[in-house]
Amino acid sequence: KGQIVEKKPTHDLFTNPEHPYTRTLLEAAPLLDKQR
């Protein structure tokens, strides 16, 4: 079963992830290029 490893407001989660698993997930997400 899964478990919650980090819970905080969205902005805080994306700008300051504290748990190693959260950091890994965010680093794996593709970045959207807004400059076209």
mmCIF file with all atom_site columns, N, CA and C in Angstrom:
data_model
loop_
_atom_site.group_PDB
_atom_site.id
_atom_site.type_symbol
_atom_site.label_atom_id
_atom_site.label_alt_id
_atom_site.label_comp_id
_atom_site.label_asym_id
_atom_site.label_entity_id
_atom_site.label_seq_id
_atom_site.pdbx_PDB_ins_code
_atom_site.Cartn_x
_atom_site.Cartn_y
_atom_site.Cartn_z
_atom_site.occupancy
_atom_site.B_iso_or_equiv
_atom_site.pdbx_formal_charge
_atom_site.auth_seq_id
_atom_site.auth_comp_id
_atom_site.auth_asym_id
_atom_site.auth_atom_id
_atom_site.pdbx_PDB_model_num
ATOM 1   N N  . LYS A 1 1  ? 0.828  -1.184 0.000   1.00 0.00 ? 1  LYS A N  1
ATOM 2   C CA . LYS A 1 1  ? 0.000  0.000  0.000   1.00 0.00 ? 1  LYS A CA 1
ATOM 3   C C  . LYS A 1 1  ? 0.871  1.246  0.000   1.00 0.00 ? 1  LYS A C  1
ATOM 4   N N  . GLY A 1 2  ? 0.342  2.289  -0.611  1.00 0.00 ? 2  GLY A N  1
ATOM 5   C CA . GLY A 1 2  ? 1.073  3.546  -0.661  1.00 0.00 ? 2  GLY A CA 1
ATOM 6   C C  . GLY A 1 2  ? 0.914  4.357  0.612   1.00 0.00 ? 2  GLY A C  1
ATOM 7   N N  . GLN A 1 3  ? 1.754  5.350  0.737   1.00 0.00 ? 3  GLN A N  1
ATOM 8   C CA . GLN A 1 3  ? 1.655  6.243  1.879   1.00 0.00 ? 3  GLN A CA 1
ATOM 9   C C  . GLN A 1 3  ? 2.014  7.656  1.456   1.00 0.00 ? 3  GLN A C  1
ATOM 10  N N  . ILE A 1 4  ? 1.444  8.614  2.127   1.00 0.00 ? 4  ILE A N  1
ATOM 11  C CA . ILE A 1 4  ? 1.740  10.018 1.847   1.00 0.00 ? 4  ILE A CA 1
ATOM 12  C C  . ILE A 1 4  ? 3.081  10.339 2.492   1.00 0.00 ? 4  ILE A C  1
ATOM 13  N N  . VAL A 1 5  ? 4.014  10.860 1.695   1.00 0.00 ? 5  VAL A N  1
ATOM 14  C CA . VAL A 1 5  ? 5.335  11.175 2.233   1.00 0.00 ? 5  VAL A CA 1
ATOM 15  C C  . VAL A 1 5  ? 5.526  12.675 2.437   1.00 0.00 ? 5  VAL A C  1
ATOM 16  N N  . GLU A 1 6  ? 4.658  13.476 1.805   1.00 0.00 ? 6  GLU A N  1
ATOM 17  C CA . GLU A 1 6  ? 4.784  14.921 1.957   1.00 0.00 ? 6  GLU A CA 1
ATOM 18  C C  . GLU A 1 6  ? 3.450  15.571 1.621   1.00 0.00 ? 6  GLU A C  1
ATOM 19  N N  . LYS A 1 7  ? 3.004  16.451 2.485   1.00 0.00 ? 7  LYS A N  1
ATOM 20  C CA . LYS A 1 7  ? 1.734  17.141 2.269   1.00 0.00 ? 7  LYS A CA 1
ATOM 21  C C  . LYS A 1 7  ? 1.908  18.595 2.675   1.00 0.00 ? 7  LYS A C  1
ATOM 22  N N  . LYS A 1 8  ? 1.694  19.480 1.700   1.00 0.00 ? 8  LYS A N  1
ATOM 23  C CA . LYS A 1 8  ? 1.805  20.917 1.944   1.00 0.00 ? 8  LYS A CA 1
ATOM 24  C C  . LYS A 1 8  ? 1.110  21.639 0.807   1.00 0.00 ? 8  LYS A C  1
ATOM 25  N N  . PRO A 1 9  ? 0.919  22.940 0.891   1.00 0.00 ? 9  PRO A N  1
ATOM 26  C CA . PRO A 1 9  ? 0.305  23.677 -0.216  1.00 0.00 ? 9  PRO A CA 1
ATOM 27  C C  . PRO A 1 9  ? 1.089  23.460 -1.522  1.00 0.00 ? 9  PRO A C  1
ATOM 28  N N  . THR A 1 10 ? 0.380  23.468 -2.637  1.00 0.00 ? 10 THR A N  1
ATOM 29  C CA . THR A 1 10 ? 0.967  23.155 -3.944  1.00 0.00 ? 10 THR A CA 1
ATOM 30  C C  . THR A 1 10 ? 2.208  23.983 -4.244  1.00 0.00 ? 10 THR A C  1
ATOM 31  N N  . HIS A 1 11 ? 2.116  25.292 -4.074  1.00 0.00 ? 11 HIS A N  1
ATOM 32  C CA . HIS A 1 11 ? 3.263  26.162 -4.378  1.00 0.00 ? 11 HIS A CA 1
ATOM 33  C C  . HIS A 1 11 ? 4.484  25.751 -3.556  1.00 0.00 ? 11 HIS A C  1
ATOM 34  N N  . ASP A 1 12 ? 4.283  25.503 -2.277  1.00 0.00 ? 12 ASP A N  1
ATOM 35  C CA . ASP A 1 12 ? 5.390  25.099 -1.412  1.00 0.00 ? 12 ASP A CA 1
ATOM 36  C C  . ASP A 1 12 ? 5.970  23.752 -1.832  1.00 0.00 ? 12 ASP A C  1
ATOM 37  N N  . LEU A 1 13 ? 5.111  22.838 -2.233  1.00 0.00 ? 13 LEU A N  1
ATOM 38  C CA . LEU A 1 13 ? 5.571  21.512 -2.653  1.00 0.00 ? 13 LEU A CA 1
ATOM 39  C C  . LEU A 1 13 ? 6.475  21.608 -3.884  1.00 0.00 ? 13 LEU A C  1
ATOM 40  N N  . PHE A 1 14 ? 6.075  22.435 -4.855  1.00 0.00 ? 14 PHE A N  1
ATOM 41  C CA . PHE A 1 14 ? 6.853  22.548 -6.087  1.00 0.00 ? 14 PHE A CA 1
ATOM 42  C C  . PHE A 1 14 ? 8.104  23.403 -5.916  1.00 0.00 ? 14 PHE A C  1
ATOM 43  N N  . THR A 1 15 ? 8.092  24.377 -5.025  1.00 0.00 ? 15 THR A N  1
ATOM 44  C CA . THR A 1 15 ? 9.255  25.246 -4.861  1.00 0.00 ? 15 THR A CA 1
ATOM 45  C C  . THR A 1 15 ? 10.221 24.763 -3.790  1.00 0.00 ? 15 THR A C  1
ATOM 46  N N  . ASN A 1 16 ? 9.740  23.946 -2.855  1.00 0.00 ? 16 ASN A N  1
ATOM 47  C CA . ASN A 1 16 ? 10.612 23.474 -1.781  1.00 0.00 ? 16 ASN A CA 1
ATOM 48  C C  . ASN A 1 16 ? 10.244 22.055 -1.348  1.00 0.00 ? 16 ASN A C  1
ATOM 49  N N  . PRO A 1 17 ? 10.434 21.070 -2.248  1.00 0.00 ? 17 PRO A N  1
ATOM 50  C CA . PRO A 1 17 ? 10.146 19.693 -1.843  1.00 0.00 ? 17 PRO A CA 1
ATOM 51  C C  . PRO A 1 17 ? 11.175 19.234 -0.809  1.00 0.00 ? 17 PRO A C  1
ATOM 52  N N  . GLU A 1 18 ? 10.710 18.590 0.248   1.00 0.00 ? 18 GLU A N  1
ATOM 53  C CA . GLU A 1 18 ? 11.617 18.176 1.320   1.00 0.00 ? 18 GLU A CA 1
ATOM 54  C C  . GLU A 1 18 ? 11.940 16.685 1.290   1.00 0.00 ? 18 GLU A C  1
ATOM 55  N N  . HIS A 1 19 ? 10.998 15.864 0.883   1.00 0.00 ? 19 HIS A N  1
ATOM 56  C CA . HIS A 1 19 ? 11.216 14.412 0.899   1.00 0.00 ? 19 HIS A CA 1
ATOM 57  C C  . HIS A 1 19 ? 11.957 13.982 -0.371  1.00 0.00 ? 19 HIS A C  1
ATOM 58  N N  . PRO A 1 20 ? 12.931 13.080 -0.263  1.00 0.00 ? 20 PRO A N  1
ATOM 59  C CA . PRO A 1 20 ? 13.681 12.622 -1.438  1.00 0.00 ? 20 PRO A CA 1
ATOM 60  C C  . PRO A 1 20 ? 12.787 12.067 -2.555  1.00 0.00 ? 20 PRO A C  1
ATOM 61  N N  . TYR A 1 21 ? 11.721 11.355 -2.209  1.00 0.00 ? 21 TYR A N  1
ATOM 62  C CA . TYR A 1 21 ? 10.838 10.798 -3.245  1.00 0.00 ? 21 TYR A CA 1
ATOM 63  C C  . TYR A 1 21 ? 10.118 11.914 -3.999  1.00 0.00 ? 21 TYR A C  1
ATOM 64  N N  . THR A 1 22 ? 9.682  12.939 -3.284  1.00 0.00 ? 22 THR A N  1
ATOM 65  C CA . THR A 1 22 ? 9.027  14.081 -3.929  1.00 0.00 ? 22 THR A CA 1
ATOM 66  C C  . THR A 1 22 ? 9.994  14.763 -4.885  1.00 0.00 ? 22 THR A C  1
ATOM 67  N N  . ARG A 1 23 ? 11.225 14.964 -4.448  1.00 0.00 ? 23 ARG A N  1
ATOM 68  C CA . ARG A 1 23 ? 12.245 15.587 -5.314  1.00 0.00 ? 23 ARG A CA 1
ATOM 69  C C  . ARG A 1 23 ? 12.460 14.764 -6.578  1.00 0.00 ? 23 ARG A C  1
ATOM 70  N N  . THR A 1 24 ? 12.556 13.441 -6.427  1.00 0.00 ? 24 THR A N  1
ATOM 71  C CA . THR A 1 24 ? 12.771 12.557 -7.574  1.00 0.00 ? 24 THR A CA 1
ATOM 72  C C  . THR A 1 24 ? 11.618 12.646 -8.561  1.00 0.00 ? 24 THR A C  1
ATOM 73  N N  . LEU A 1 25 ? 10.382 12.647 -8.061  1.00 0.00 ? 25 LEU A N  1
ATOM 74  C CA . LEU A 1 25 ? 9.221  12.761 -8.947  1.00 0.00 ? 25 LEU A CA 1
ATOM 75  C C  . LEU A 1 25 ? 9.236  14.078 -9.714  1.00 0.00 ? 25 LEU A C  1
ATOM 76  N N  . LEU A 1 26 ? 9.524  15.171 -9.027  1.00 0.00 ? 26 LEU A N  1
ATOM 77  C CA . LEU A 1 26 ? 9.524  16.475 -9.689  1.00 0.00 ? 26 LEU A CA 1
ATOM 78  C C  . LEU A 1 26 ? 10.659 16.588 -10.711 1.00 0.00 ? 26 LEU A C  1
ATOM 79  N N  . GLU A 1 27 ? 11.806 15.997 -10.423 1.00 0.00 ? 27 GLU A N  1
ATOM 80  C CA . GLU A 1 27 ? 12.924 16.021 -11.370 1.00 0.00 ? 27 GLU A CA 1
ATOM 81  C C  . GLU A 1 27 ? 12.627 15.186 -12.611 1.00 0.00 ? 27 GLU A C  1
ATOM 82  N N  . ALA A 1 28 ? 11.780 14.170 -12.479 1.00 0.00 ? 28 ALA A N  1
ATOM 83  C CA . ALA A 1 28 ? 11.455 13.290 -13.603 1.00 0.00 ? 28 ALA A CA 1
ATOM 84  C C  . ALA A 1 28 ? 10.399 13.884 -14.532 1.00 0.00 ? 28 ALA A C  1
ATOM 85  N N  . ALA A 1 29 ? 9.667  14.869 -14.070 1.00 0.00 ? 29 ALA A N  1
ATOM 86  C CA . ALA A 1 29 ? 8.592  15.465 -14.876 1.00 0.00 ? 29 ALA A CA 1
ATOM 87  C C  . ALA A 1 29 ? 9.186  16.312 -15.999 1.00 0.00 ? 29 ALA A C  1
ATOM 88  N N  . PRO A 1 30 ? 8.664  16.187 -17.227 1.00 0.00 ? 30 PRO A N  1
ATOM 89  C CA . PRO A 1 30 ? 9.169  17.011 -18.328 1.00 0.00 ? 30 PRO A CA 1
ATOM 90  C C  . PRO A 1 30 ? 8.794  18.476 -18.112 1.00 0.00 ? 30 PRO A C  1
ATOM 91  N N  . LEU A 1 31 ? 9.669  19.359 -18.558 1.00 0.00 ? 31 LEU A N  1
ATOM 92  C CA . LEU A 1 31 ? 9.403  20.793 -18.460 1.00 0.00 ? 31 LEU A CA 1
ATOM 93  C C  . LEU A 1 31 ? 8.751  21.266 -19.752 1.00 0.00 ? 31 LEU A C  1
ATOM 94  N N  . LEU A 1 32 ? 7.793  22.139 -19.639 1.00 0.00 ? 32 LEU A N  1
ATOM 95  C CA . LEU A 1 32 ? 7.130  22.698 -20.816 1.00 0.00 ? 32 LEU A CA 1
ATOM 96  C C  . LEU A 1 32 ? 7.873  23.949 -21.253 1.00 0.00 ? 32 LEU A C  1
ATOM 97  N N  . ASP A 1 33 ? 8.246  23.997 -22.509 1.00 0.00 ? 33 ASP A N  1
ATOM 98  C CA . ASP A 1 33 ? 8.965  25.150 -23.048 1.00 0.00 ? 33 ASP A CA 1
ATOM 99  C C  . ASP A 1 33 ? 7.954  26.174 -23.548 1.00 0.00 ? 33 ASP A C  1
ATOM 100 N N  . LYS A 1 34 ? 7.894  27.322 -22.887 1.00 0.00 ? 34 LYS A N  1
ATOM 101 C CA . LYS A 1 34 ? 6.931  28.355 -23.266 1.00 0.00 ? 34 LYS A CA 1
ATOM 102 C C  . LYS A 1 34 ? 7.484  29.270 -24.357 1.00 0.00 ? 34 LYS A C  1
ATOM 103 N N  . GLN A 1 35 ? 8.764  29.142 -24.691 1.00 0.00 ? 35 GLN A N  1
ATOM 104 C CA . GLN A 1 35 ? 9.383  29.999 -25.701 1.00 0.00 ? 35 GLN A CA 1
ATOM 105 C C  . GLN A 1 35 ? 9.324  29.317 -27.060 1.00 0.00 ? 35 GLN A C  1
ATOM 106 N N  . ARG A 1 36 ? 8.356  29.682 -27.875 1.00 0.00 ? 36 ARG A N  1
ATOM 107 C CA . ARG A 1 36 ? 8.238  29.111 -29.218 1.00 0.00 ? 36 ARG A CA 1
ATOM 108 C C  . ARG A 1 36 ? 8.164  30.197 -30.235 1.00 0.00 ? 36 ARG A C  1
#
